[in-house]
Each structure stands twice: as C-alpha cells, then as structure tokens.
Tab-separated table of C-alpha atoms and ligand atoms in Angstrom:
chain	number	residue	atom	x	y	z
A	1	MET	CA	-9.634	-31.911	-16.095
A	2	ARG	CA	-10.060	-28.668	-14.521
A	3	PRO	CA	-12.347	-27.693	-12.805
A	4	PRO	CA	-15.433	-24.830	-12.618
A	5	LEU	CA	-13.836	-21.870	-11.119
A	6	ALA	CA	-16.642	-22.097	-8.111
A	7	ASP	CA	-15.138	-25.838	-6.847
A	8	THR	CA	-11.960	-24.437	-6.971
A	9	ALA	CA	-12.647	-21.696	-4.563
A	10	GLY	CA	-14.681	-23.676	-2.212
A	11	ALA	CA	-11.797	-26.514	-2.451
A	12	ALA	CA	-9.553	-23.697	-1.559
A	13	MET	CA	-11.438	-22.761	1.541
A	14	ARG	CA	-12.128	-26.346	2.882
A	15	ALA	CA	-8.077	-27.246	2.597
A	16	ARG	CA	-7.703	-23.620	4.463
A	17	ALA	CA	-10.225	-24.771	7.241
A	18	ARG	CA	-7.939	-28.016	7.110
A	19	MET	CA	-4.546	-26.087	7.036
A	20	VAL	CA	-6.288	-24.444	10.369
A	21	GLU	CA	-7.043	-27.523	12.421
A	22	ARG	CA	-3.945	-28.843	11.828
A	23	LEU	CA	-2.842	-25.499	12.985
A	24	ARG	CA	-4.808	-26.406	16.035
A	25	SER	CA	-3.631	-29.443	16.644
A	26	GLN	CA	0.090	-27.799	16.366
A	27	GLY	CA	-0.773	-25.935	19.577
A	28	VAL	CA	-2.167	-22.763	17.534
A	29	ARG	CA	-4.347	-21.466	20.379
A	30	ASP	CA	-4.841	-17.412	19.589
A	31	GLU	CA	-7.935	-17.215	17.473
A	32	ARG	CA	-7.379	-13.546	16.209
A	33	VAL	CA	-4.449	-15.685	14.521
A	34	LEU	CA	-6.005	-18.757	13.509
A	35	ALA	CA	-9.263	-16.199	11.779
A	36	ALA	CA	-6.600	-14.323	9.860
A	37	MET	CA	-4.748	-17.684	7.993
A	38	MET	CA	-8.684	-18.312	7.613
A	39	GLN	CA	-8.754	-15.486	6.078
A	40	VAL	CA	-5.542	-15.274	3.134
A	41	PRO	CA	-6.102	-17.551	0.382
A	42	ARG	CA	-2.360	-18.437	0.683
A	43	HIS	CA	-2.202	-20.270	-2.988
A	44	ARG	CA	-2.399	-16.583	-4.233
A	45	PHE	CA	0.736	-16.155	-2.708
A	46	VAL	CA	2.785	-18.976	-4.376
A	47	GLN	CA	3.483	-19.931	-8.254
A	48	GLU	CA	0.660	-21.682	-10.276
A	49	GLY	CA	2.952	-24.473	-10.690
A	50	LEU	CA	2.681	-25.182	-6.528
A	51	ALA	CA	-1.327	-24.286	-5.839
A	52	PHE	CA	-1.954	-27.696	-4.799
A	53	ARG	CA	0.834	-27.523	-2.125
A	54	ALA	CA	-0.272	-24.282	-0.624
A	55	TYR	CA	-1.886	-25.491	2.039
A	56	ASP	CA	0.318	-27.715	3.287
A	57	ASP	CA	2.544	-27.439	6.453
A	58	THR	CA	5.706	-26.514	4.188
A	59	ALA	CA	7.815	-23.459	3.480
A	60	LEU	CA	7.324	-23.109	-0.538
A	61	PRO	CA	10.147	-21.802	-3.630
A	62	ILE	CA	9.029	-18.375	-4.382
A	63	GLY	CA	11.884	-17.855	-6.400
A	64	TYR	CA	15.085	-15.582	-6.462
A	65	GLN	CA	16.039	-18.633	-3.796
A	66	GLN	CA	13.853	-17.666	-1.229
A	67	THR	CA	10.830	-19.181	0.315
A	68	ILE	CA	7.439	-18.298	1.053
A	69	SER	CA	7.442	-19.432	5.412
A	70	GLN	CA	5.987	-22.205	6.809
A	71	PRO	CA	2.422	-21.667	7.863
A	72	PHE	CA	2.606	-23.240	11.490
A	73	VAL	CA	5.717	-20.729	11.786
A	74	VAL	CA	3.838	-17.713	10.521
A	75	ALA	CA	1.305	-18.663	13.280
A	76	ARG	CA	3.284	-18.788	15.861
A	77	MET	CA	5.699	-16.334	15.199
A	78	ILE	CA	2.493	-13.597	15.100
A	79	GLU	CA	0.587	-15.787	17.937
A	80	LEU	CA	4.068	-15.321	20.104
A	81	LEU	CA	3.758	-11.573	19.604
A	82	HIS	CA	0.466	-11.414	20.191
A	83	ALA	CA	-0.107	-13.060	23.356
A	84	GLY	CA	-1.997	-10.624	25.720
A	85	ARG	CA	-1.388	-7.192	23.985
A	86	GLU	CA	-2.071	-5.400	20.342
A	87	LEU	CA	0.508	-5.925	17.718
A	88	GLY	CA	-0.251	-2.019	17.182
A	89	ARG	CA	2.045	-0.482	14.931
A	90	THR	CA	4.179	-3.630	12.924
A	91	LEU	CA	7.014	-3.881	10.977
A	92	GLU	CA	7.759	-6.747	8.864
A	93	VAL	CA	11.644	-7.377	7.865
A	94	GLY	CA	11.580	-9.781	4.657
A	95	ALA	CA	8.143	-9.494	2.954
A	96	GLY	CA	9.342	-12.280	0.433
A	97	CYS	CA	5.735	-12.590	-1.823
A	98	GLY	CA	4.078	-10.698	1.007
A	99	TYR	CA	1.817	-13.647	2.873
A	100	GLN	CA	3.013	-13.178	6.384
A	101	ALA	CA	2.197	-9.434	5.577
A	102	ALA	CA	-1.864	-10.502	4.374
A	103	VAL	CA	-1.818	-12.332	7.827
A	104	LEU	CA	0.043	-9.520	10.131
A	105	SER	CA	-2.754	-7.300	8.124
A	106	PHE	CA	-5.645	-8.992	10.016
A	107	VAL	CA	-4.308	-8.925	13.653
A	108	ALA	CA	-2.218	-5.282	13.506
A	109	ALA	CA	-3.421	-1.970	13.244
A	110	GLU	CA	-1.009	-0.933	10.758
A	111	VAL	CA	1.645	-3.165	8.978
A	112	PHE	CA	5.315	-1.532	6.968
A	113	ALA	CA	6.531	-4.300	5.073
A	114	VAL	CA	9.987	-4.441	4.003
A	115	GLU	CA	11.864	-6.549	0.920
A	116	ARG	CA	15.440	-6.007	0.091
A	117	ILE	CA	14.572	-8.073	-3.570
A	118	ARG	CA	13.101	-5.759	-6.078
A	119	PRO	CA	10.609	-8.596	-8.420
A	120	LEU	CA	9.643	-10.149	-5.243
A	121	LEU	CA	8.963	-6.722	-2.833
A	122	ASP	CA	6.422	-6.080	-6.725
A	123	GLN	CA	5.371	-9.669	-6.399
A	124	ALA	CA	4.149	-8.996	-2.831
A	125	ARG	CA	2.280	-5.755	-4.025
A	126	GLU	CA	0.589	-7.147	-6.592
A	127	ASN	CA	-0.231	-10.638	-4.435
A	128	LEU	CA	-2.016	-7.852	-1.945
A	129	ARG	CA	-3.543	-5.860	-4.835
A	130	THR	CA	-6.473	-8.432	-4.837
A	131	LEU	CA	-6.887	-8.696	-1.153
A	132	ARG	CA	-7.493	-4.988	-0.795
A	133	ARG	CA	-5.836	-4.584	2.812
A	134	PRO	CA	-6.344	-0.724	3.523
A	135	ASN	CA	-3.449	-1.094	6.818
A	136	VAL	CA	-0.220	-2.754	5.012
A	137	ARG	CA	3.220	-0.907	3.460
A	138	LEU	CA	5.304	-2.310	1.251
A	139	LYS	CA	8.749	-0.620	0.409
A	140	HIS	CA	11.795	-2.087	-1.068
A	141	ALA	CA	14.109	-1.326	1.408
A	142	ASP	CA	17.277	-3.345	3.749
A	143	GLY	CA	14.960	-4.251	6.931
A	144	SER	CA	18.616	-5.253	8.761
A	145	VAL	CA	18.712	-1.125	9.499
A	146	GLY	CA	14.938	-1.323	10.145
A	147	LEU	CA	12.713	1.433	8.610
A	148	PRO	CA	13.901	4.462	10.727
A	149	GLU	CA	11.209	7.166	8.691
A	150	ALA	CA	8.219	4.694	10.218
A	151	ALA	CA	9.010	3.662	13.683
A	152	PRO	CA	9.117	3.567	16.623
A	153	PHE	CA	7.423	0.312	16.111
A	154	ASP	CA	5.044	-1.940	18.840
A	155	THR	CA	6.105	-4.850	17.033
A	156	ILE	CA	8.572	-6.410	15.182
A	157	ILE	CA	8.557	-9.299	13.210
A	158	VAL	CA	11.467	-10.544	10.862
A	159	ALA	CA	11.327	-13.148	8.961
A	160	ALA	CA	14.802	-14.055	7.729
A	161	ALA	CA	17.635	-15.195	10.036
A	162	SER	CA	20.067	-13.155	11.754
A	163	PRO	CA	23.680	-14.446	13.794
A	164	ALA	CA	22.367	-11.489	16.062
A	165	VAL	CA	19.495	-9.414	17.275
A	166	PRO	CA	20.464	-6.173	15.085
A	167	GLN	CA	21.159	-3.047	17.134
A	168	ALA	CA	18.638	-0.837	15.234
A	169	LEU	CA	15.369	-2.811	15.090
A	170	LYS	CA	16.095	-2.433	19.045
A	171	GLU	CA	16.435	0.851	18.508
A	172	GLN	CA	13.110	1.369	17.068
A	173	LEU	CA	11.307	-0.549	19.187
A	174	ALA	CA	8.390	1.695	21.306
A	175	PRO	CA	8.317	1.240	24.605
A	176	GLY	CA	7.215	-1.809	25.994
A	177	GLY	CA	7.663	-2.786	21.962
A	178	ARG	CA	8.263	-6.686	21.031
A	179	LEU	CA	10.646	-8.205	18.279
A	180	ILE	CA	10.558	-11.834	17.083
A	181	ILE	CA	13.418	-12.923	15.167
A	182	PRO	CA	15.325	-16.270	13.967
A	183	ILE	CA	19.126	-15.929	15.250
A	184	GLY	CA	21.931	-17.926	14.451
A	185	ALA	CA	23.985	-19.099	11.588
A	186	GLY	CA	24.086	-22.965	11.741
A	187	GLU	CA	21.131	-23.894	14.558
A	188	GLN	CA	18.811	-21.002	14.451
A	189	ARG	CA	15.843	-20.402	17.331
A	190	LEU	CA	13.009	-17.912	17.672
A	191	VAL	CA	14.615	-15.004	20.135
A	192	LEU	CA	12.126	-12.489	21.783
A	193	VAL	CA	12.896	-9.417	22.420
A	194	GLU	CA	10.980	-7.195	24.881
A	195	ARG	CA	11.675	-3.361	25.445
A	196	HIS	CA	11.073	-2.263	28.810
A	197	GLY	CA	12.293	1.496	28.982
A	198	GLY	CA	16.380	1.332	28.142
A	199	SER	CA	17.211	-2.050	28.800
A	200	PHE	CA	15.744	-5.467	26.570
A	201	ARG	CA	14.806	-8.710	27.924
A	202	GLU	CA	15.139	-11.472	25.250
A	203	SER	CA	14.002	-14.903	25.396
A	204	ARG	CA	15.333	-17.951	23.371
A	205	LEU	CA	12.728	-20.119	22.099
A	206	GLU	CA	12.125	-22.856	19.517
A	207	ALA	CA	14.216	-24.689	16.697
A	208	VAL	CA	13.408	-22.661	13.619
A	209	ARG	CA	14.552	-22.661	9.967
A	210	PHE	CA	14.560	-18.997	8.249
A	211	VAL	CA	16.735	-18.242	5.132
A	212	PRO	CA	19.481	-15.746	6.085
A	213	LEU	CA	19.625	-11.900	6.792
A	214	LEU	CA	21.657	-9.909	4.388
A	215	THR	CA	21.777	-6.697	3.985
A	216	GLY	CA	21.646	-4.507	0.793
A	217	THR	CA	18.658	-4.258	-1.854
A	218	GLU	CA	18.838	-5.962	-5.347
B	301	SAH	N1	7.483	-13.374	5.412
B	301	SAH	C1	7.937	-14.174	3.964
B	301	SAH	C2	9.220	-14.764	3.814
B	301	SAH	C3	10.026	-14.631	2.913
B	301	SAH	S1	11.100	-14.907	3.050
B	301	SAH	C4	6.536	-14.967	3.858
B	301	SAH	O1	5.198	-14.566	3.810
B	301	SAH	O2	6.283	-16.227	3.684
B	301	SAH	C5	12.295	-14.071	3.786
B	301	SAH	C6	12.230	-12.550	2.739
B	301	SAH	O3	13.045	-12.139	3.655
B	301	SAH	C7	13.090	-12.950	1.576
B	301	SAH	O4	12.743	-12.351	0.797
B	301	SAH	C8	14.369	-11.867	1.567
B	301	SAH	O5	15.021	-11.555	0.647
B	301	SAH	C9	14.166	-11.016	2.826
B	301	SAH	N2	15.219	-10.984	3.307
B	301	SAH	C10	16.739	-10.862	3.694
B	301	SAH	N3	17.480	-10.231	3.888
B	301	SAH	C11	16.766	-9.238	3.912
B	301	SAH	C12	17.050	-7.511	4.352
B	301	SAH	N4	18.100	-6.970	4.855
B	301	SAH	N5	15.702	-7.060	4.383
B	301	SAH	C13	14.921	-7.251	3.736
B	301	SAH	N6	14.521	-8.518	3.075
B	301	SAH	C14	15.599	-9.483	3.472
C-alpha cells in the first residue's frame, strides 16, 4: 500500500537527515554545505523507481549513460571549494539532472550550470523549476570550453573526469579563483587549481570515480 503523501514527505526528510548525519561521520564539516544537502530533495532528481535509494551514499543512473553524483562527493567537492572563502559566481560543468546545481544554489551567490546532453538539461530544468532557485542559470553547452559569455568565475566545479585540466577553464577563473575537477583516465583524483595572478597552483586530492568529460553537444 502507498503511504499518504504527508508520510512520504516526512520519510524523505528523515532519510535526508540520516544522510546528513552520515556525511558528518564521513568527515564533512562545513555547516553551510551540510545545511544545503538537507535542503535539496535528492529523491526528486532520480527516476521514481529509484527514489527509495535516493539517500543512499551512491551514484545512481539518470539515463544517457550518465549518473547523479554520490552525495559524499557532491558535499566534499563543494566543501573543498568553500574552505575559508565564498563561492561567489560559480560555473558547474556537467549539470546532469541538476542535483549539484541545486545544492550549489544554497551556498554560492550565482550558479551557471552547463550540460552537453539536451534531454538531461531539460530534466535538470524541470527538476529545478519546483525548487524555484532564483540564482541558477542552466545552459545546453559544451563546458569543456567553459562558458566565456559569463566568465570570469570565482569558482568552477567539474562533474566529469578529464585527462588534464582544460586550459579554457583555468583562463575563466577570476583572480584568486578556484577550480575543482576529477583528473585521470583510469585512476582519477580530484585536483584543486587556485589562480594567483597569472600563475596556477595545483593540489592533488582524493581518489574519485566520474563519467568522462566529453566534447561537443548532443
Ligand atoms: N552534476 C551532476 C552529475 C552528472 S554526471 C549531479 O548533480 O549529479 C556528469 C555530467 O557531465 C553528465 O550529465 C555528462 O553528460 C556531463 N558532461 C560531460 N562532458 C561535458 C561537457 N563537456 N560539457 C557539459 N557537460 C558535460
């Protein structure tokens, strides 16, 4: 039997609270990020049949051979970018179903999210519509070249793995800007790039697993 709607909403909120507690136990400390993870109903970003797994700490399929990122990785990447500074104007490359863009919208001043697969972008638009986030803009575009018309960005977050840091993304960082991206073909690691004037400092961080960053649109 299907539970009444109110129970379902309550159950989702409890599942989300448990997810946030798990994120804490996994080492996420940034209260702003944890609050944002509590705000976004992740079950609305996955297909109905997978909603019961929406608050598990796992990536899930969203169609077109793509996935919604694992909650821990979303929280961790935003926490790493946020460390000690405001996210400001943020570019997300690889919006997928729009989940991370929604989380970012509670932490960053402005979010520009691009996705190369049109039906996924449409899905993201639909998913975000009900949340009514005033500070998110979505675009169907190849984000491997950044988003020149909206650059520069204080922060850039890439949700797909690349063999090397795309030069265009570095160039679109504002002074003092930071970029986080999974790098590697087989084994991938998060790389944090910080811009200081004309020079860039790169730090290699933890191992991750992302779908590949592709070029062009479809
Ligand atoms: N941010 C998503 C993760 C989606 S998976 C979330 O919240 O869960 C990564 C996405 O990156 C896929 O949808 C894929 O189509 C997209 N992608 C890969 N290469 C891209 C590119 N060059 N430009 C824009 N999107 C890209």
